[in-house]
């Protein structure tokens, strides 16, 4: 028979994993639909979105909001675009969590779609009173620069340093 | 120590999310394998599959079954096709549920595959005695018509109108 | 009020599903990052990776490790590659489990990415003292040979023969 305290912590862990997945899976549809406020609301007010090795990281949820209201983003939307997030590998550690997945940006062209960007993504999250929020999202292309490869390598090293799961 | 009534409802919610994910993730492999009965069995007998802005919605699971037995679908299968469903954002509300994801149809061509259709998808589900079933699936391409964009926008608006999660 | 024995088995099932998802979602990032040991560690020592109808199956986790250290794999990594795994349909049956998903290998080319391989995947898993491990992974291309189609068909037939879920 399970210990009631264990039941609470085991349920909490499963619920945390579910809540984090729902939070992060909101990003793509919100970005595609131009719901800048919803997408930016995933982040802490002072959260960060380091979306490319070449660019400066977006500082604060207001900067994420502004990016999604920009002409460049609106032009993608007008053409047809999917900010697809892959399945999430989530590790919860108390009030912090890390998630790793792939981000695929697909764009419309001549009655088809093509893979414009394929990135390795790492999400660092914290639990706030109102729920889980993103402290930092880091994206790196899985291209010849090795940026994506290094991001995945470092993230897995951290996840596995506490021993086998 | 958790309240036993809470434990029941918390477990039930997690199990509902899991059951819905397994149900909906069956569609792609069943469609690719030509298992029309399995794929159509996801729907209520009088369920609906509104799969494109241009076409008439398929009315009833028999119509889904017939579509998957059609020559057009068989031709896709013979060439090589993947009806890939992305990770599901699931919201359970008692005996109803809504899920949102991406559908990617990939086709074989010259030793590669290409992205033929990239759609925004909304699933409306109900709990039957035999388990969760699809009342309506709506697909819209994420293309220049804005159909996919509008589908995602309306779905997220509903999911978020009950306040922050 | 739930029966405490039921609570234990219901929690265990949800935790098993979560653990299997985290295990299997590790493969792609580990393969992309060249962490051969982490990726090979998913398998039992005498596990099998039957990755293509044309090739011989890799026998043992050492063979998976060697494949990921090979020049061919290193060349893919240098160009830019994503070994993307789709959402997992997981069925746990005591100390065994089956999972079905799609594997997409995306490669870099001329500032874009393309879909090189799109496969149907079946994972057979067993619970060890140290956690879930892969006994066998089988991949088949969803191409004109019908290999992927047959893999999905056979796997779903098994999953559904125990009656409706």
Short mmCIF file of C-alpha atoms in Angstrom, two decimals:
data_model
loop_
_atom_site.label_atom_id
_atom_site.label_comp_id
_atom_site.label_asym_id
_atom_site.label_seq_id
_atom_site.Cartn_x
_atom_site.Cartn_y
_atom_site.Cartn_z
CA UNK A 1 0.00 0.00 0.00
CA UNK A 2 1.55 3.34 -0.95
CA UNK A 3 2.61 5.90 1.62
CA UNK A 4 0.23 8.92 1.42
CA UNK A 5 3.14 11.36 1.38
CA UNK A 6 4.63 9.46 -1.54
CA UNK A 7 1.29 9.53 -3.33
CA UNK A 8 1.25 13.32 -3.07
CA UNK A 9 4.78 13.75 -4.41
CA UNK A 10 4.30 11.17 -7.17
CA UNK A 11 1.07 12.82 -8.33
CA UNK A 12 2.71 16.22 -8.15
CA UNK A 13 5.59 15.10 -10.35
CA UNK A 14 3.26 13.68 -13.00
CA UNK A 15 1.13 16.82 -12.90
CA UNK A 16 4.23 18.99 -13.20
CA UNK A 17 5.34 17.07 -16.30
CA UNK A 18 1.87 17.44 -17.80
CA UNK A 19 1.64 21.17 -16.99
CA UNK A 20 5.08 21.84 -18.48
CA UNK A 21 4.21 19.98 -21.66
CA UNK A 22 0.97 21.93 -22.07
CA UNK A 23 2.76 25.22 -21.39
CA UNK A 24 5.53 24.63 -23.91
CA UNK A 25 3.26 23.13 -26.58
CA UNK A 26 1.31 26.39 -26.53
CA UNK A 27 4.20 28.29 -28.06
CA UNK A 28 3.94 27.01 -31.64
CA UNK A 29 0.20 27.47 -32.20
CA UNK A 30 0.31 30.87 -30.47
CA UNK A 31 3.26 32.03 -32.60
CA UNK A 32 1.59 30.78 -35.80
CA UNK A 33 -1.66 32.52 -34.91
CA UNK A 34 0.03 35.80 -34.03
CA UNK A 35 -1.15 35.61 -30.43
CA UNK A 36 1.92 37.45 -29.22
CA UNK A 37 0.63 37.95 -25.68
CA UNK A 38 -0.15 34.28 -25.15
CA UNK A 39 3.22 33.17 -26.53
CA UNK A 40 5.19 35.80 -24.60
CA UNK A 41 3.22 34.90 -21.45
CA UNK A 42 5.08 31.59 -21.27
CA UNK A 43 8.14 33.51 -20.14
CA UNK A 44 8.92 35.19 -16.84
CA UNK A 45 8.83 38.95 -17.18
CA UNK A 46 12.63 38.92 -17.06
CA UNK A 47 12.98 35.63 -18.95
CA UNK A 48 15.23 35.18 -21.95
CA UNK A 49 14.88 33.78 -25.46
CA UNK A 50 18.26 33.08 -26.97
CA UNK A 51 16.98 31.99 -30.34
CA UNK A 52 20.05 31.96 -32.55
CA UNK A 53 23.81 31.94 -32.32
CA UNK A 54 23.92 34.98 -34.63
CA UNK A 55 21.40 37.19 -32.90
CA UNK A 56 21.26 38.87 -29.55
CA UNK A 57 19.06 37.03 -27.07
CA UNK A 58 15.63 38.55 -26.52
CA UNK A 59 15.59 39.94 -22.98
CA UNK A 60 12.25 39.79 -21.19
CA UNK A 61 8.81 38.62 -22.23
CA UNK A 62 8.16 42.08 -23.71
CA UNK A 63 10.93 41.46 -26.24
CA UNK A 64 9.35 38.10 -27.20
CA UNK A 65 6.04 39.91 -27.58
CA UNK A 66 7.62 42.58 -29.78
CA UNK A 67 9.34 39.97 -31.99
CA UNK A 68 6.01 38.24 -32.59
CA UNK A 69 4.39 41.58 -33.51
CA UNK A 70 7.21 42.52 -35.90
CA UNK A 71 6.83 42.87 -39.64
CA UNK A 72 9.18 39.92 -40.18
CA UNK A 73 6.99 37.59 -38.15
CA UNK A 74 3.82 38.95 -39.76
CA UNK A 75 5.33 38.26 -43.20
CA UNK A 76 5.99 34.62 -42.27
CA UNK A 77 2.40 34.30 -41.09
CA UNK A 78 1.02 35.77 -44.30
CA UNK A 79 2.94 33.24 -46.42
CA UNK A 80 2.04 30.29 -44.19
CA UNK A 81 4.28 29.01 -41.40
CA UNK A 82 4.35 26.34 -38.70
CA UNK A 83 6.44 26.78 -35.53
CA UNK A 84 6.31 23.09 -34.73
CA UNK A 85 7.68 21.84 -31.39
CA UNK A 86 8.60 18.18 -31.05
CA UNK A 87 7.90 15.88 -28.08
CA UNK A 88 9.43 17.16 -24.86
CA UNK A 89 11.97 15.38 -22.68
CA UNK A 90 11.10 16.95 -19.33
CA UNK A 91 13.06 16.63 -16.08
CA UNK A 92 11.50 18.19 -12.98
CA UNK A 93 13.70 18.98 -9.99
CA UNK A 94 11.59 20.57 -7.26
CA UNK A 95 10.69 24.09 -8.36
CA UNK A 96 12.96 23.99 -11.40
CA UNK A 97 12.69 21.97 -14.57
CA UNK A 98 14.58 21.45 -17.80
CA UNK A 99 13.07 20.36 -21.08
CA UNK A 100 14.72 19.44 -24.35
CA UNK A 101 13.08 19.12 -27.76
CA UNK A 102 13.36 19.94 -31.46
CA UNK A 103 11.88 23.01 -33.07
CA UNK A 104 10.99 22.80 -36.76
CA UNK A 105 9.95 25.88 -38.67
CA UNK A 106 8.13 24.91 -41.84
CA UNK A 107 7.27 27.43 -44.53
CA UNK A 108 4.91 27.39 -47.46
CA UNK A 109 6.28 27.35 -51.02
CA UNK A 110 4.71 26.30 -54.32
CA UNK A 111 1.87 24.19 -52.90
CA UNK A 112 4.23 22.42 -50.51
CA UNK A 113 6.08 23.21 -47.29
CA UNK A 114 9.79 23.14 -46.62
CA UNK A 115 11.96 22.82 -43.52
CA UNK A 116 13.47 26.23 -43.07
CA UNK A 117 14.96 25.85 -39.58
CA UNK A 118 15.57 22.67 -37.57
CA UNK A 119 16.86 23.52 -34.11
CA UNK A 120 17.88 21.89 -30.87
CA UNK A 121 16.01 23.56 -28.01
CA UNK A 122 16.57 23.72 -24.29
CA UNK A 123 13.99 25.20 -21.94
CA UNK A 124 14.80 26.19 -18.34
CA UNK A 125 11.69 26.61 -16.24
CA UNK A 126 10.76 27.71 -12.75
CA UNK A 127 7.62 27.21 -10.72
CA UNK A 128 5.87 30.46 -9.88
CA UNK A 129 2.75 30.90 -7.73
CA UNK A 130 0.75 31.08 -10.96
CA UNK A 131 2.36 27.97 -12.45
CA UNK A 132 5.43 27.02 -14.47
CA UNK A 133 7.14 29.74 -16.49
CA UNK A 134 10.13 29.86 -18.84
CA UNK A 135 13.28 31.41 -17.45
CA UNK A 136 15.27 30.81 -20.60
CA UNK A 137 14.78 29.21 -23.98
CA UNK A 138 17.86 28.48 -26.04
CA UNK A 139 17.70 27.45 -29.72
CA UNK A 140 20.58 26.37 -31.95
CA UNK A 141 20.38 25.18 -35.53
CA UNK A 142 21.35 21.56 -36.15
CA UNK A 143 23.62 22.71 -38.96
CA UNK A 144 27.28 22.59 -39.95
CA UNK A 145 28.25 25.07 -37.21
CA UNK A 146 27.68 22.37 -34.58
CA UNK A 147 25.55 24.73 -32.47
CA UNK A 148 22.62 22.35 -32.10
CA UNK A 149 24.88 19.39 -31.48
CA UNK A 150 26.63 21.24 -28.64
CA UNK A 151 23.36 22.35 -27.08
CA UNK A 152 22.01 18.78 -27.01
CA UNK A 153 25.33 17.42 -25.74
CA UNK A 154 25.53 19.84 -22.82
CA UNK A 155 21.87 19.36 -21.87
CA UNK A 156 22.09 15.56 -21.86
CA UNK A 157 25.33 15.66 -19.89
CA UNK A 158 23.52 17.60 -17.16
CA UNK A 159 20.47 15.34 -17.21
CA UNK A 160 22.63 12.24 -16.92
CA UNK A 161 25.16 13.39 -14.38
CA UNK A 162 22.86 12.42 -11.54
CA UNK A 163 23.28 8.83 -12.66
CA UNK A 164 21.02 6.45 -14.51
CA UNK A 165 17.34 7.28 -14.53
CA UNK B 1 -1.41 14.12 3.09
CA UNK B 2 -3.68 14.21 0.05
CA UNK B 3 -7.45 13.95 0.27
CA UNK B 4 -8.56 10.56 -1.14
CA UNK B 5 -11.26 12.18 -3.27
CA UNK B 6 -8.63 14.49 -4.72
CA UNK B 7 -6.36 11.53 -5.40
CA UNK B 8 -9.12 9.90 -7.44
CA UNK B 9 -9.83 12.99 -9.52
CA UNK B 10 -6.15 13.79 -10.01
CA UNK B 11 -5.38 10.24 -11.16
CA UNK B 12 -8.43 10.30 -13.42
CA UNK B 13 -7.29 13.50 -15.10
CA UNK B 14 -3.82 12.14 -15.78
CA UNK B 15 -5.28 8.89 -17.09
CA UNK B 16 -7.69 10.82 -19.31
CA UNK B 17 -4.81 12.79 -20.80
CA UNK B 18 -2.89 9.59 -21.42
CA UNK B 19 -5.89 7.78 -22.95
CA UNK B 20 -6.64 10.70 -25.28
CA UNK B 21 -3.03 10.87 -26.42
CA UNK B 22 -2.97 7.15 -27.18
CA UNK B 23 -6.30 7.34 -29.00
CA UNK B 24 -5.29 10.25 -31.22
CA UNK B 25 -1.76 8.98 -31.89
CA UNK B 26 -3.34 5.84 -33.35
CA UNK B 27 -4.72 7.75 -36.31
CA UNK B 28 -1.49 8.26 -38.26
CA UNK B 29 -0.10 4.71 -38.13
CA UNK B 30 -3.59 3.28 -38.84
CA UNK B 31 -4.09 5.60 -41.84
CA UNK B 32 -0.60 4.80 -43.19
CA UNK B 33 -1.21 1.06 -42.80
CA UNK B 34 -4.63 1.19 -44.45
CA UNK B 35 -6.36 0.00 -41.29
CA UNK B 36 -9.49 1.94 -42.14
CA UNK B 37 -11.60 0.36 -39.41
CA UNK B 38 -9.12 1.16 -36.64
CA UNK B 39 -8.70 4.75 -37.82
CA UNK B 40 -12.44 5.32 -38.32
CA UNK B 41 -13.09 3.73 -34.90
CA UNK B 42 -11.59 6.79 -33.22
CA UNK B 43 -14.73 8.71 -34.18
CA UNK B 44 -18.24 8.51 -32.79
CA UNK B 45 -20.59 6.88 -35.28
CA UNK B 46 -21.99 10.34 -36.02
CA UNK B 47 -18.67 12.14 -35.59
CA UNK B 48 -17.27 14.53 -38.15
CA UNK B 49 -13.96 15.02 -39.96
CA UNK B 50 -13.72 18.46 -41.46
CA UNK B 51 -10.39 17.93 -43.15
CA UNK B 52 -10.06 20.84 -45.51
CA UNK B 53 -11.52 24.27 -46.15
CA UNK B 54 -12.18 23.23 -49.76
CA UNK B 55 -13.92 19.93 -49.19
CA UNK B 56 -17.14 18.91 -47.55
CA UNK B 57 -16.67 17.54 -44.05
CA UNK B 58 -16.84 13.76 -43.78
CA UNK B 59 -20.02 12.93 -41.86
CA UNK B 60 -19.87 9.86 -39.64
CA UNK B 61 -17.17 7.28 -38.98
CA UNK B 62 -18.37 5.35 -42.03
CA UNK B 63 -17.35 8.26 -44.23
CA UNK B 64 -13.87 8.29 -42.61
CA UNK B 65 -13.67 4.55 -43.24
CA UNK B 66 -14.68 5.00 -46.90
CA UNK B 67 -12.13 7.78 -47.43
CA UNK B 68 -9.36 5.52 -46.13
CA UNK B 69 -10.48 2.71 -48.45
CA UNK B 70 -10.64 5.01 -51.49
CA UNK B 71 -8.37 4.72 -54.51
CA UNK B 72 -6.86 8.13 -53.70
CA UNK B 73 -5.76 7.00 -50.25
CA UNK B 74 -4.52 3.65 -51.61
CA UNK B 75 -2.43 5.50 -54.18
CA UNK B 76 -0.75 7.56 -51.45
CA UNK B 77 0.02 4.37 -49.54
CA UNK B 78 1.53 2.69 -52.59
CA UNK B 79 3.93 5.62 -53.15
CA UNK B 80 4.86 5.89 -49.48
CA UNK B 81 3.19 8.30 -47.08
CA UNK B 82 3.29 9.32 -43.42
CA UNK B 83 0.26 10.85 -41.69
CA UNK B 84 2.32 12.23 -38.85
CA UNK B 85 0.58 13.79 -35.84
CA UNK B 86 2.57 16.13 -33.60
CA UNK B 87 2.52 16.30 -29.79
CA UNK B 88 -0.94 16.97 -28.41
CA UNK B 89 -1.98 19.88 -26.23
CA UNK B 90 -4.89 18.25 -24.35
CA UNK B 91 -7.42 19.97 -22.10
CA UNK B 92 -9.88 17.72 -20.28
CA UNK B 93 -13.10 19.22 -18.93
CA UNK B 94 -15.17 16.48 -17.29
CA UNK B 95 -16.56 14.25 -20.02
CA UNK B 96 -15.40 16.53 -22.83
CA UNK B 97 -11.91 17.32 -24.03
CA UNK B 98 -10.20 19.44 -26.64
CA UNK B 99 -6.83 18.72 -28.19
CA UNK B 100 -4.71 20.79 -30.54
CA UNK B 101 -1.76 19.63 -32.62
CA UNK B 102 -0.09 19.74 -36.02
CA UNK B 103 -0.66 17.21 -38.76
CA UNK B 104 2.14 16.70 -41.29
CA UNK B 105 1.60 14.59 -44.36
CA UNK B 106 4.93 13.52 -45.82
CA UNK B 107 5.20 11.85 -49.21
CA UNK B 108 7.92 9.89 -50.93
CA UNK B 109 9.69 11.34 -53.95
CA UNK B 110 13.06 10.55 -55.53
CA UNK B 111 14.62 8.77 -52.55
CA UNK B 112 13.49 11.52 -50.18
CA UNK B 113 10.26 12.68 -48.58
CA UNK B 114 8.57 16.05 -48.84
CA UNK B 115 6.06 17.96 -46.75
CA UNK B 116 2.87 17.89 -48.76
CA UNK B 117 0.40 19.19 -46.17
CA UNK B 118 1.10 20.96 -42.86
CA UNK B 119 -2.13 21.59 -40.98
CA UNK B 120 -3.41 23.01 -37.73
CA UNK B 121 -5.70 20.45 -36.08
CA UNK B 122 -8.38 20.68 -33.44
CA UNK B 123 -9.97 17.58 -31.94
CA UNK B 124 -13.20 17.70 -29.92
CA UNK B 125 -13.70 14.58 -27.84
CA UNK B 126 -16.33 13.06 -25.59
CA UNK B 127 -16.13 10.30 -23.01
CA UNK B 128 -18.29 7.30 -23.90
CA UNK B 129 -18.82 4.18 -21.81
CA UNK B 130 -16.19 2.49 -23.99
CA UNK B 131 -13.68 5.32 -23.64
CA UNK B 132 -12.86 8.62 -25.33
CA UNK B 133 -14.07 9.16 -28.88
CA UNK B 134 -13.74 11.96 -31.44
CA UNK B 135 -16.82 14.09 -31.98
CA UNK B 136 -15.12 16.32 -34.51
CA UNK B 137 -11.71 16.74 -36.07
CA UNK B 138 -11.00 19.97 -37.91
CA UNK B 139 -7.90 20.46 -40.11
CA UNK B 140 -6.79 23.64 -41.83
CA UNK B 141 -3.62 24.17 -43.84
CA UNK B 142 -1.09 26.60 -42.40
CA UNK B 143 -0.90 28.34 -45.74
CA UNK B 144 -1.50 31.76 -47.26
CA UNK B 145 -5.28 31.46 -46.82
CA UNK B 146 -4.88 31.90 -43.07
CA UNK B 147 -7.11 28.87 -42.37
CA UNK B 148 -4.65 27.17 -40.02
CA UNK B 149 -3.81 30.42 -38.29
CA UNK B 150 -7.50 31.07 -37.57
CA UNK B 151 -8.07 27.55 -36.29
CA UNK B 152 -5.18 27.81 -33.82
CA UNK B 153 -6.22 31.31 -32.77
CA UNK B 154 -9.82 30.32 -32.00
CA UNK B 155 -8.78 27.15 -30.16
CA UNK B 156 -6.24 28.94 -27.95
CA UNK B 157 -8.70 31.72 -27.21
CA UNK B 158 -11.12 29.12 -25.84
CA UNK B 159 -8.44 27.30 -23.86
CA UNK B 160 -7.25 30.52 -22.27
CA UNK B 161 -10.57 32.20 -21.58
CA UNK B 162 -10.91 30.33 -18.30
CA UNK B 163 -7.89 32.26 -17.08
CA UNK B 164 -4.28 31.27 -16.61
CA UNK B 165 -3.56 27.59 -16.31
CA UNK C 1 -12.65 6.74 -2.54
CA UNK C 2 -9.95 4.86 -4.46
CA UNK C 3 -8.57 1.53 -3.26
CA UNK C 4 -4.95 2.05 -2.08
CA UNK C 5 -3.75 -0.97 -4.09
CA UNK C 6 -5.34 0.52 -7.18
CA UNK C 7 -3.70 3.86 -6.47
CA UNK C 8 -0.31 2.17 -6.45
CA UNK C 9 -0.87 0.34 -9.75
CA UNK C 10 -2.42 3.38 -11.42
CA UNK C 11 0.47 5.62 -10.37
CA UNK C 12 2.95 2.97 -11.46
CA UNK C 13 1.40 2.76 -14.93
CA UNK C 14 1.52 6.52 -15.42
CA UNK C 15 5.11 6.62 -14.17
CA UNK C 16 6.05 3.76 -16.50
CA UNK C 17 4.60 5.63 -19.47
CA UNK C 18 6.51 8.75 -18.46
CA UNK C 19 9.79 6.87 -17.92
CA UNK C 20 9.52 5.10 -21.28
CA UNK C 21 8.85 8.37 -23.07
CA UNK C 22 11.85 10.02 -21.45
CA UNK C 23 14.05 7.03 -22.24
CA UNK C 24 13.09 6.86 -25.91
CA UNK C 25 13.14 10.63 -26.46
CA UNK C 26 16.78 10.58 -25.38
CA UNK C 27 17.83 8.70 -28.51
CA UNK C 28 17.55 11.53 -31.03
CA UNK C 29 19.41 14.26 -29.13
CA UNK C 30 22.08 11.74 -28.06
CA UNK C 31 22.56 10.49 -31.64
CA UNK C 32 22.72 14.06 -32.98
CA UNK C 33 25.26 15.05 -30.33
CA UNK C 34 27.45 11.99 -30.92
CA UNK C 35 26.89 10.73 -27.36
CA UNK C 36 27.19 7.13 -28.50
CA UNK C 37 27.33 5.71 -24.97
CA UNK C 38 24.15 7.47 -23.86
CA UNK C 39 22.25 6.43 -26.98
CA UNK C 40 23.51 2.82 -26.88
CA UNK C 41 22.69 2.70 -23.16
CA UNK C 42 18.97 2.69 -23.99
CA UNK C 43 19.39 -0.90 -25.17
CA UNK C 44 19.90 -4.07 -23.20
CA UNK C 45 23.42 -5.39 -23.64
CA UNK C 46 22.00 -8.06 -25.94
CA UNK C 47 19.31 -5.82 -27.43
CA UNK C 48 18.77 -5.40 -31.14
CA UNK C 49 18.41 -2.48 -33.56
CA UNK C 50 16.91 -3.62 -36.84
CA UNK C 51 17.16 -0.29 -38.56
CA UNK C 52 16.51 -1.07 -42.19
CA UNK C 53 15.09 -3.78 -44.41
CA UNK C 54 18.32 -3.72 -46.43
CA UNK C 55 20.85 -3.94 -43.63
CA UNK C 56 21.66 -6.54 -41.05
CA UNK C 57 20.22 -5.76 -37.63
CA UNK C 58 22.71 -4.35 -35.13
CA UNK C 59 23.19 -7.01 -32.45
CA UNK C 60 23.85 -5.70 -28.95
CA UNK C 61 24.25 -2.24 -27.50
CA UNK C 62 27.95 -2.36 -28.44
CA UNK C 63 26.95 -2.49 -32.11
CA UNK C 64 24.69 0.56 -31.66
CA UNK C 65 27.59 2.32 -29.95
CA UNK C 66 29.94 1.43 -32.82
CA UNK C 67 27.45 2.63 -35.46
CA UNK C 68 27.21 6.01 -33.72
CA UNK C 69 31.03 6.28 -33.60
CA UNK C 70 31.40 5.37 -37.27
CA UNK C 71 32.69 7.70 -39.96
CA UNK C 72 29.30 7.63 -41.69
CA UNK C 73 27.50 8.90 -38.59
CA UNK C 74 30.23 11.49 -37.92
CA UNK C 75 29.85 12.76 -41.49
CA UNK C 76 26.10 13.26 -40.97
CA UNK C 77 26.82 15.17 -37.77
CA UNK C 78 29.35 17.42 -39.47
CA UNK C 79 26.85 18.41 -42.18
CA UNK C 80 24.00 18.92 -39.71
CA UNK C 81 21.43 16.26 -38.91
CA UNK C 82 18.37 15.73 -36.71
CA UNK C 83 17.31 12.24 -35.61
CA UNK C 84 13.83 13.38 -34.69
CA UNK C 85 11.47 10.97 -32.90
CA UNK C 86 7.73 11.66 -33.01
CA UNK C 87 5.23 11.34 -30.15
CA UNK C 88 5.13 7.84 -28.68
CA UNK C 89 2.13 5.55 -28.50
CA UNK C 90 3.10 3.50 -25.44
CA UNK C 91 1.39 0.35 -24.15
CA UNK C 92 2.67 -1.06 -20.86
CA UNK C 93 1.94 -4.67 -19.99
CA UNK C 94 3.52 -5.50 -16.64
CA UNK C 95 7.29 -5.68 -17.12
CA UNK C 96 7.06 -5.41 -20.90
CA UNK C 97 6.03 -2.52 -23.07
CA UNK C 98 5.61 -1.68 -26.74
CA UNK C 99 5.90 1.77 -28.25
CA UNK C 100 5.20 2.96 -31.77
CA UNK C 101 6.26 6.24 -33.34
CA UNK C 102 7.73 7.89 -36.42
CA UNK C 103 11.41 8.59 -36.93
CA UNK C 104 12.36 11.49 -39.19
CA UNK C 105 15.95 12.05 -40.20
CA UNK C 106 16.43 15.59 -41.44
CA UNK C 107 19.61 16.73 -43.12
CA UNK C 108 21.08 20.12 -43.90
CA UNK C 109 21.37 21.29 -47.49
CA UNK C 110 21.70 24.76 -49.00
CA UNK C 111 20.48 26.76 -46.00
CA UNK C 112 17.49 24.45 -45.54
CA UNK C 113 16.84 20.95 -44.26
CA UNK C 114 15.29 18.01 -46.08
CA UNK C 115 13.55 14.81 -45.03
CA UNK C 116 16.00 12.07 -45.84
CA UNK C 117 14.34 9.16 -44.07
CA UNK C 118 10.79 8.85 -42.70
CA UNK C 119 10.31 5.55 -40.88
CA UNK C 120 7.75 3.60 -38.94
CA UNK C 121 9.28 2.51 -35.64
CA UNK C 122 8.41 -0.15 -33.15
CA UNK C 123 10.16 -0.38 -29.78
CA UNK C 124 9.96 -3.49 -27.56
CA UNK C 125 10.97 -2.76 -24.00
CA UNK C 126 11.53 -4.65 -20.77
CA UNK C 127 11.73 -3.45 -17.19
CA UNK C 128 15.13 -4.12 -15.62
CA UNK C 129 16.16 -3.44 -12.02
CA UNK C 130 17.77 -0.23 -13.27
CA UNK C 131 14.70 0.86 -15.25
CA UNK C 132 13.20 0.34 -18.71
CA UNK C 133 15.50 -0.79 -21.50
CA UNK C 134 15.06 -1.51 -25.22
CA UNK C 135 15.04 -5.15 -26.22
CA UNK C 136 14.49 -4.41 -29.87
CA UNK C 137 13.97 -1.38 -32.09
CA UNK C 138 12.66 -1.98 -35.58
CA UNK C 139 12.60 0.75 -38.27
CA UNK C 140 11.11 0.53 -41.73
CA UNK C 141 10.89 3.30 -44.32
CA UNK C 142 7.40 4.50 -45.20
CA UNK C 143 8.26 4.12 -48.87
CA UNK C 144 7.06 2.24 -51.94
CA UNK C 145 8.35 -1.08 -50.58
CA UNK C 146 5.53 -1.13 -48.03
CA UNK C 147 7.96 -1.93 -45.19
CA UNK C 148 6.76 0.88 -42.91
CA UNK C 149 3.13 0.19 -43.70
CA UNK C 150 3.54 -3.47 -42.71
CA UNK C 151 5.37 -2.59 -39.50
CA UNK C 152 2.60 -0.22 -38.39
CA UNK C 153 -0.11 -2.69 -39.42
CA UNK C 154 1.37 -5.58 -37.43
CA UNK C 155 2.02 -3.43 -34.35
CA UNK C 156 -1.51 -1.99 -34.27
CA UNK C 157 -3.02 -5.42 -34.80
CA UNK C 158 -1.24 -6.61 -31.65
CA UNK C 159 -2.17 -3.54 -29.64
CA UNK C 160 -5.83 -3.91 -30.59
CA UNK C 161 -6.25 -7.67 -30.32
CA UNK C 162 -6.85 -7.38 -26.59
CA UNK C 163 -10.04 -5.54 -27.45
CA UNK C 164 -10.96 -1.89 -27.25
CA UNK C 165 -8.86 0.26 -25.00
#
